[in-house]
Short mmCIF file of C-alpha atoms in Angstrom, two decimals:
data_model
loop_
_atom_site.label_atom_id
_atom_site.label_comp_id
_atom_site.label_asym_id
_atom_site.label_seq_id
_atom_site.Cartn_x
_atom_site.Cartn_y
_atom_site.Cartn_z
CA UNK A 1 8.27 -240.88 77.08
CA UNK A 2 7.97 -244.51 75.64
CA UNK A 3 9.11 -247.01 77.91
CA UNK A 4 10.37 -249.25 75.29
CA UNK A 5 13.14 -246.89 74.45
CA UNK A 6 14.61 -247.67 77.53
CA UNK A 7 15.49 -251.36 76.47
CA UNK A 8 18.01 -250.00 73.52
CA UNK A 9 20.19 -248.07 76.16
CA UNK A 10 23.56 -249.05 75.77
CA UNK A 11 24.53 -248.56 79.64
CA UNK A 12 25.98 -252.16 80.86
CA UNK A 13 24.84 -251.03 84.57
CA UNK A 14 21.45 -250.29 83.68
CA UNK A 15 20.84 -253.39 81.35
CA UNK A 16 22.17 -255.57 84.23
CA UNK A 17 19.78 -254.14 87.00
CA UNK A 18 17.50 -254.81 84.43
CA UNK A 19 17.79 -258.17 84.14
CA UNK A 20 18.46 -258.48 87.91
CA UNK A 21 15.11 -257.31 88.62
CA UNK A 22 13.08 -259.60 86.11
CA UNK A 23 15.14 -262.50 87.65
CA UNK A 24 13.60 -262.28 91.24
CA UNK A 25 11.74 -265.27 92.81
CA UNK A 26 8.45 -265.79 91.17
CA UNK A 27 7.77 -267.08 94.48
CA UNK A 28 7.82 -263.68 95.67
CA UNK A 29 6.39 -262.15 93.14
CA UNK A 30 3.39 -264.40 93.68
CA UNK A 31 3.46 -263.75 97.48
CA UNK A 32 3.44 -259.73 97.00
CA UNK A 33 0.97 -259.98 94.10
CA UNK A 34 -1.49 -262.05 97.14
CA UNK A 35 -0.74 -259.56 99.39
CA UNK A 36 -1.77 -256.78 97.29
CA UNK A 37 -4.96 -258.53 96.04
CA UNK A 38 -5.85 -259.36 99.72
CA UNK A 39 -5.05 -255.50 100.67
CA UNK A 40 -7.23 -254.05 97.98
CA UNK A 41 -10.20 -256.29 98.61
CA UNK A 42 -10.04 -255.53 102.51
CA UNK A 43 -9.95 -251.84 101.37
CA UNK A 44 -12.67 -252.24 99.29
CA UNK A 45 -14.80 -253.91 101.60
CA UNK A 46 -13.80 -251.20 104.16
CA UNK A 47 -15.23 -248.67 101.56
CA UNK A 48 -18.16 -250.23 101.23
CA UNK A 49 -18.78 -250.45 104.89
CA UNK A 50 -18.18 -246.44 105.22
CA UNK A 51 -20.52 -245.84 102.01
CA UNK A 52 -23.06 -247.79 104.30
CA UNK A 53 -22.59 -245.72 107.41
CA UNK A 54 -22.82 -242.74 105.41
CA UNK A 55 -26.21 -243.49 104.29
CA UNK A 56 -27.47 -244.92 107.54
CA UNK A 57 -26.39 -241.47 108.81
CA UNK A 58 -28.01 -239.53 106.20
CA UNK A 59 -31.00 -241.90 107.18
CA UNK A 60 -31.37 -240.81 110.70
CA UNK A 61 -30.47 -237.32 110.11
CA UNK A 62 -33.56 -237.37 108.02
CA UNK A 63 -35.63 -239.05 110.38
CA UNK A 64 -34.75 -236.97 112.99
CA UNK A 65 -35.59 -233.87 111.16
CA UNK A 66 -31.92 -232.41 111.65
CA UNK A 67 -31.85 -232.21 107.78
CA UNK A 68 -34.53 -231.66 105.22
CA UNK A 69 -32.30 -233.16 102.10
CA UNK A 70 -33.63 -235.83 100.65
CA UNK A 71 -30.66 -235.26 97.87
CA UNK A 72 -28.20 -235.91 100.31
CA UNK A 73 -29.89 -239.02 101.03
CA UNK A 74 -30.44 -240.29 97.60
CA UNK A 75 -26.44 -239.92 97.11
CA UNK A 76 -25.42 -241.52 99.78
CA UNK A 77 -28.07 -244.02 99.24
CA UNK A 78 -26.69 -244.77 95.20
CA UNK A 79 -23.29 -244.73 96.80
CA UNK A 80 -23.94 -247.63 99.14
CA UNK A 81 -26.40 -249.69 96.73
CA UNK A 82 -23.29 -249.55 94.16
CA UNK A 83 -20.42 -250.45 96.51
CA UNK A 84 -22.35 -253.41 98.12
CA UNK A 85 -23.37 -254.85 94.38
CA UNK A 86 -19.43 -254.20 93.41
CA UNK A 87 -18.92 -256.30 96.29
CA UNK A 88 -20.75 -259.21 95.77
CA UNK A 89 -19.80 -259.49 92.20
CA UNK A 90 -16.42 -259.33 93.67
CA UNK A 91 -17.31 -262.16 96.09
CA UNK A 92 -19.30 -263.82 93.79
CA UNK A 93 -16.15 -264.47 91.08
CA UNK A 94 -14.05 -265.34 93.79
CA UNK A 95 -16.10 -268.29 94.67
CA UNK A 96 -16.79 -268.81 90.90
CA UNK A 97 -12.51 -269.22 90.34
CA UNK A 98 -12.08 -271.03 93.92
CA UNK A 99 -14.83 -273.67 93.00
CA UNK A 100 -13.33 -274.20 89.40
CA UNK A 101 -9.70 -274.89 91.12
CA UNK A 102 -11.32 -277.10 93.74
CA UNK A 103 -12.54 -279.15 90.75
CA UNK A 104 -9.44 -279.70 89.01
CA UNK A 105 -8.01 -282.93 88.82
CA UNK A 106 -3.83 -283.12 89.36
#
């Protein structure tokens, strides 16, 4: 179903809650669009941090001779290599765009 075709409905009721909910605050808008921005990167660094103690397990498990797969640790391995350079990309623009505002002139 197209979206768009809902904009030609005739329905006064739904037109008007329409409107009414593309007229909210931008204020809050801006506030819940933070808030969801902060969440995700909080969940992603909470990711990462599991993808790490999954292959520090992995690690000892190997070291202790509890498990003979090196396959296992290779995977787990990737996983957290991956996460922690998504990460500091991540981190890295972040700096990158709060630098550039620090430098602009009002």
């Amino acid at each position: 179903m197209d979206i768009n075709s809902l904009y030609n409905i005739s329905s006064d009721i739904i037109r008007n809650d329409y409107r009414e909910s593309v007229g909210q605050s931008s204020q809050a808008e801006g506030e819940d669009a933070f808030a969801s921005f902060f969440q995700a990167a909080v969940d992603s660094i909470n990711t990462t941090n599991g993808y790490i103690s999954d292959w520090e397990n992995e690690e000892i498990k190997l070291a202790l001779g509890e498990t003979e797969s090196t396959h296992d640790l290779t995977i787990a391995l990737q996983k957290a290599s991956t996460a922690i350079s998504y990460t500091v990309a991540v981190r890295d623009k972040f700096l990158e765009a709060y630098n550039t505002i620090m430098q602009m002139q009002i």
